[in-house]
Coordinates of C-alpha atoms and ligand atoms in Angstrom, one line a residue:
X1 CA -14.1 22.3 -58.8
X2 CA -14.6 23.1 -62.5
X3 CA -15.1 19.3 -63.8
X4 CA -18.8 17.7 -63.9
X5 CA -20.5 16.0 -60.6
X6 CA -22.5 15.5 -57.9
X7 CA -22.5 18.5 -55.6
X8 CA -23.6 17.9 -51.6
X9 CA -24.6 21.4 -51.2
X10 CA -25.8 22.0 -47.1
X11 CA -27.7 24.6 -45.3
X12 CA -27.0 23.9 -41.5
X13 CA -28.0 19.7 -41.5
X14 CA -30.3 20.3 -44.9
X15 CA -29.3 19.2 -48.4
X16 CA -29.7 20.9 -51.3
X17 CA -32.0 18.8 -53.8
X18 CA -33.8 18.9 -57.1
X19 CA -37.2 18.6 -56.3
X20 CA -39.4 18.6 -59.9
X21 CA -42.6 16.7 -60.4
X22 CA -42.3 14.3 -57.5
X23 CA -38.3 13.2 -58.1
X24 CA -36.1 14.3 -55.2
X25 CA -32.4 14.2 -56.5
X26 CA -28.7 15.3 -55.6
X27 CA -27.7 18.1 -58.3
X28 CA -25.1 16.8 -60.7
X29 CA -23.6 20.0 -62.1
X30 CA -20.9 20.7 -64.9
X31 CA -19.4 23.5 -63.2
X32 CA -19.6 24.7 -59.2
X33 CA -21.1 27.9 -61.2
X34 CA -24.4 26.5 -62.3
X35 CA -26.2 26.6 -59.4
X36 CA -25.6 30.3 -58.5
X37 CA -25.2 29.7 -55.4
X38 CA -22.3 31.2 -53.0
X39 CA -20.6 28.4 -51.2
X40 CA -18.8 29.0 -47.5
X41 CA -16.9 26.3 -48.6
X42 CA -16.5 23.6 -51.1
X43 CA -14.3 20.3 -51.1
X44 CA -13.9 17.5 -53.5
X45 CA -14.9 14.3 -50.9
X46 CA -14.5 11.8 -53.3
X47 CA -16.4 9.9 -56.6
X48 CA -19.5 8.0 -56.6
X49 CA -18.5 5.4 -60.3
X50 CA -16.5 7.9 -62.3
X51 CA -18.0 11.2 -61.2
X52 CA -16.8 13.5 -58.8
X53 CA -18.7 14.5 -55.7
X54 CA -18.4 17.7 -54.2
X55 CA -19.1 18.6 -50.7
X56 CA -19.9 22.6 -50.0
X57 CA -21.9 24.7 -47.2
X58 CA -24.2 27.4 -47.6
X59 CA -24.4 30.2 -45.3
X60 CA -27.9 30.3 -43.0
X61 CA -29.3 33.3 -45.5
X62 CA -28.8 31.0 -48.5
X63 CA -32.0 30.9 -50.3
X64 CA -33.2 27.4 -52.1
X65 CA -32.5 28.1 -56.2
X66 CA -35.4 27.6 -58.5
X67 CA -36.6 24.1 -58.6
X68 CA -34.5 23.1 -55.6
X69 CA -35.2 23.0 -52.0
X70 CA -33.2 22.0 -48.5
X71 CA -34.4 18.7 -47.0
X72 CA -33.4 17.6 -43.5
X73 CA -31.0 14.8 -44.1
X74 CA -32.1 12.4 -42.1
X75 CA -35.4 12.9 -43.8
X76 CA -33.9 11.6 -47.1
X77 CA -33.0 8.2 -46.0
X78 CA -35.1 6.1 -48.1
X79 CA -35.5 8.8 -50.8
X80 CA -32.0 9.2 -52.2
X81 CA -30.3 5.9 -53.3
X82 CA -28.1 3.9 -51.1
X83 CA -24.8 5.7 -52.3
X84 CA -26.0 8.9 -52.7
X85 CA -27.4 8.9 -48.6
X86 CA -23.9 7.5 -47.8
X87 CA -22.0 10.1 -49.9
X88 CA -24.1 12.7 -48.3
X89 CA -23.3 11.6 -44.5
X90 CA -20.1 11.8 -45.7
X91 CA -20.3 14.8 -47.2
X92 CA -21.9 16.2 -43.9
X93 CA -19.4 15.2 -41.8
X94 CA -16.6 16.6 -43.9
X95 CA -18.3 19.7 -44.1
X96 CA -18.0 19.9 -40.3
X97 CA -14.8 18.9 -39.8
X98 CA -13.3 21.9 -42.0
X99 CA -15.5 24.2 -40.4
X100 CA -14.7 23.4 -37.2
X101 CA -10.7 22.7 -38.3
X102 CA -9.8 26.5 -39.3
X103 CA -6.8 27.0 -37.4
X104 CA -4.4 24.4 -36.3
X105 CA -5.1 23.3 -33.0
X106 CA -1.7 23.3 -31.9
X107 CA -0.4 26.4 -32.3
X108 CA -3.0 28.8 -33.7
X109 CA -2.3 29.2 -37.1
X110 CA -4.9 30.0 -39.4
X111 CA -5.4 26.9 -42.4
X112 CA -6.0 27.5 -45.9
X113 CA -8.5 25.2 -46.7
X114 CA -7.4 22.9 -49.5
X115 CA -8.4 19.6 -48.8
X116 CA -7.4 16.9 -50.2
X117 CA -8.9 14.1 -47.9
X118 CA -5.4 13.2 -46.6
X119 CA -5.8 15.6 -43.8
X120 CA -4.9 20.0 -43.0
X121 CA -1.3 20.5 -42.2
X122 CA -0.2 23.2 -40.3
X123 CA 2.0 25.5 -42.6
X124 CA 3.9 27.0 -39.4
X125 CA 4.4 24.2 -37.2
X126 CA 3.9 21.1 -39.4
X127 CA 0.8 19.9 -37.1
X128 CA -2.1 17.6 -39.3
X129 CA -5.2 17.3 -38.4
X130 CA -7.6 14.6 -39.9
X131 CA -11.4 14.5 -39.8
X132 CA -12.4 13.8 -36.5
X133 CA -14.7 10.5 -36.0
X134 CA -16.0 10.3 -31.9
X135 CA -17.0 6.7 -31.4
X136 CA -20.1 5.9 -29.4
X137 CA -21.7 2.8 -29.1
X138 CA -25.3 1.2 -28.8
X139 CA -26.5 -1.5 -27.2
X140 CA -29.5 -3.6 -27.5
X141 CA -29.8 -5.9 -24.1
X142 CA -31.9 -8.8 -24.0
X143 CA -33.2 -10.9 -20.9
X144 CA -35.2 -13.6 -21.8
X145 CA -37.5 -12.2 -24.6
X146 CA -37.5 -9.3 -23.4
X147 CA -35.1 -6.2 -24.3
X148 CA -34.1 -2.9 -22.0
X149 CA -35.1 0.6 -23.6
X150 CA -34.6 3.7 -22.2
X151 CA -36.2 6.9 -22.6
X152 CA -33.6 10.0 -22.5
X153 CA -35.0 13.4 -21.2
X154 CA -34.5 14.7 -24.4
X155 CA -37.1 12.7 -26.0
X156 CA -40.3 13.0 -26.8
X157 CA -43.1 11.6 -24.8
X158 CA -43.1 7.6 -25.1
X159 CA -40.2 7.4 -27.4
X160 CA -37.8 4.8 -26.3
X161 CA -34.7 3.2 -27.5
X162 CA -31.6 1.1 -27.0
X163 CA -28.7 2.5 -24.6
X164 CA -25.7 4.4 -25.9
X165 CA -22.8 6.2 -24.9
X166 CA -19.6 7.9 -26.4
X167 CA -15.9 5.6 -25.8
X168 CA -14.1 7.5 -23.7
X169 CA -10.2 7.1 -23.4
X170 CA -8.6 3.9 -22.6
X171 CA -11.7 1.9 -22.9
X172 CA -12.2 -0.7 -25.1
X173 CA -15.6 -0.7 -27.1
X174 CA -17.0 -3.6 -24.5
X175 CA -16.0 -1.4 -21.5
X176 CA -17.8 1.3 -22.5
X177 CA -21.4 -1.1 -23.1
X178 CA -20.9 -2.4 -19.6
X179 CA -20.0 1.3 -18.1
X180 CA -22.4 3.1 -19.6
X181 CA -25.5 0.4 -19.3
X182 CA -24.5 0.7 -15.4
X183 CA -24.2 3.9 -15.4
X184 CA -27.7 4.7 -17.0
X185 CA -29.1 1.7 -16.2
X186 CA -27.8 0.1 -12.8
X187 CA -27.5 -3.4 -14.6
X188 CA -24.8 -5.9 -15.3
X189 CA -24.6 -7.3 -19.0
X190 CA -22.5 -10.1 -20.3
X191 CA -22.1 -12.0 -23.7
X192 CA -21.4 -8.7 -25.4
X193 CA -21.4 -9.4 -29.4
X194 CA -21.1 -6.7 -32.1
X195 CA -24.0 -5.9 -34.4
X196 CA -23.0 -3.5 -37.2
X197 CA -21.7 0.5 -37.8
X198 CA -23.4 3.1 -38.5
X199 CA -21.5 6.7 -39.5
X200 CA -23.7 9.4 -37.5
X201 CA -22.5 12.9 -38.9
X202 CA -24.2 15.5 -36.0
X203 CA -22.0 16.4 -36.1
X204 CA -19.0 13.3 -36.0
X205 CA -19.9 10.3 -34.5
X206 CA -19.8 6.9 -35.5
X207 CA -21.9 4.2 -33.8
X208 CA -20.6 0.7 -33.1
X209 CA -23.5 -1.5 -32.5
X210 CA -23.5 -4.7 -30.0
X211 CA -25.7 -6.8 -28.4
X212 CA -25.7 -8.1 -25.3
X213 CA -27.5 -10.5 -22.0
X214 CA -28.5 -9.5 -19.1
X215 CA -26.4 -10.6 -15.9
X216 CA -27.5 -9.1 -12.7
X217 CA -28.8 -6.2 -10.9
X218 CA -32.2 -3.8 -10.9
X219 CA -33.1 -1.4 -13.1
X220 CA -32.1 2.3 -11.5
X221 CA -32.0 5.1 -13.5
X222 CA -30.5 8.8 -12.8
X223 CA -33.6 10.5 -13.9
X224 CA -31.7 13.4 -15.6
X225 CA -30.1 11.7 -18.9
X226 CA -31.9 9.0 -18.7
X227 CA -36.2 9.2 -16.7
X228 CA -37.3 5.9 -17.7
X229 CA -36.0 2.2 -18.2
X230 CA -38.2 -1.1 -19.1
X231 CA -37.8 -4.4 -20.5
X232 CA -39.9 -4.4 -23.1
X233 CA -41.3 -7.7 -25.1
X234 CA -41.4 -7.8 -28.9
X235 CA -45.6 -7.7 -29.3
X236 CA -45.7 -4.5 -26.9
X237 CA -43.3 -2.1 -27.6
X238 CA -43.3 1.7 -27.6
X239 CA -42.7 4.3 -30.2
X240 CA -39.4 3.6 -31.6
X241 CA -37.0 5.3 -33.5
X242 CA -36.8 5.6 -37.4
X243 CA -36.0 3.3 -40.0
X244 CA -32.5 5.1 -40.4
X245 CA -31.3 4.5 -37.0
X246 CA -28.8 1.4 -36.0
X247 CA -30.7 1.5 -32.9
X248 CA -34.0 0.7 -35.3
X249 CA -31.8 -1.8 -36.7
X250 CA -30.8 -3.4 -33.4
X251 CA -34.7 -3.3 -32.3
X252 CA -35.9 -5.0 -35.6
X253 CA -33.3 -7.7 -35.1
X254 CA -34.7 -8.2 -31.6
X255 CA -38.3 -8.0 -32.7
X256 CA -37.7 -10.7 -35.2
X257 CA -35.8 -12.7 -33.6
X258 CA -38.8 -13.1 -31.1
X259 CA -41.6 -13.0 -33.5
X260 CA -40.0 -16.1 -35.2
X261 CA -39.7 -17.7 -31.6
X262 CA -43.2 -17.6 -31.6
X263 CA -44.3 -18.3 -34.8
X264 CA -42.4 -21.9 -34.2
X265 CA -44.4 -22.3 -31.0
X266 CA -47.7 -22.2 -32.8
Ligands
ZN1 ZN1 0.4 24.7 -36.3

């Protein structure tokens, strides 16, 4: 951890950035040592051109070093570059997975950490664990120029978005769009195309976008996970989620999609 780069330094989900007169940027140190901070953890997750990047985690006490302060991540979309958001998903979800990854899950030994991206090995029994990705996917479902959003209990007031779900075992990634769009929805879709991928570390997902048409059935929701369900057209939508979001993605696709329908109409 001694040579120059690009240190990923979190606090919970918050990254740890420059902040001086207005630029917002990852810290690219010569030595771990610099910052003077005291790292939980630290792993070498990679290189972004030829410098290394550096993943580590800062206990909850950790207090922001001059000129530097913790930004949620998601909050940083948009502000970092492209690479440097990605690397810091990454970063996140590496950061996770050796937390959560301290003794072998087969039989109880503790693991070093020493990470070396291939995976922890078990020094007793021989067991390796890799970083744990949980695949969900989203859907965006469209009937006539209209398209189904939901509104989980968990969000806030008027917020609504496209349907998702995690894959459970022995599905394929279409069997879980059609299970869990009946299951929170009460409908039938068909014509289920994929979109696009979006890693989602909160802590290890990654979403596997489709689209899909409508084939049959009312809407009828459980009122627990999910308390509301519309079909919503493209001029007279609700609040949406943010610009980082595949499910923004899928919703601007849809949106226009219709909005050049229209504009051929007039
Ligand atoms: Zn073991």
């Amino acid at each position: 951890m001694d040579k120059p780069g690009w240190w990923f330094i979190f606090k919970g989900h918050r990254l740890l950035t420059y902040d001086d007169q207005g630029i917002t940027a990852v810290p690219f140190l010569h030595n771990g040592g610099e910052l003077q901070v005291s790292p939980l953890r630290t792993l070498l997750i990679g290189g972004i051109n030829d410098a290394r990047c550096y993943a580590a985690e800062l206990p909850e006490t950790a207090e922001a070093p001059r000129n530097t302060a913790f930004h949620g991540l998601r909050g940083l979309f948009g502000v970092l570059d492209e690479n440097m958001f990605a690397m810091a998903m990454k970063a996140l979800g590496i950061i996770n997975w050796d937390r959560n990854s301290q003794f072998c899950s087969r039989c109880g030994t503790k693991i070093e950490s020493g990470f070396d991206m291939l995976g922890k090995e078990c020094s007793n029994c021989g067991f390796i664990s890799f970083p744990r990705i949980s695949p969900a996917v989203i859907v965006l479902i469209e009937k006539d120029n209209m398209a189904l959003l939901a509104r989980a209990g968990r969000f806030k007031e008027n917020l609504y978005s496209v349907i998702a779900g995690f894959v459970e075992p022995g599905e394929t990634l279409e069997d879980t769009v059609r299970r869990e769009v009946k299951e929170e929805t009460g409908i039938d879709v068909k014509d289920v195309r994929y979109f696009g991928s979006q890693p989602w570390p909160f802590p290890d997902s990654l979403m596997i976008g489709f689209t899909a048409r409508y084939a049959g059935g009312e809407i009828r929701i459980d009122g627990e996970e999910v308390v509301d369900a519309r079909w919503f057209q493209a001029g007279d939508l609700p609040e949406i989620p943010g610009k980082i979001s595949i499910a923004r993605s899928l919703i601007d696709w849809f949106i226009e999609k219709n909005s050049q329908k229209s504009g051929a109409a007039t």
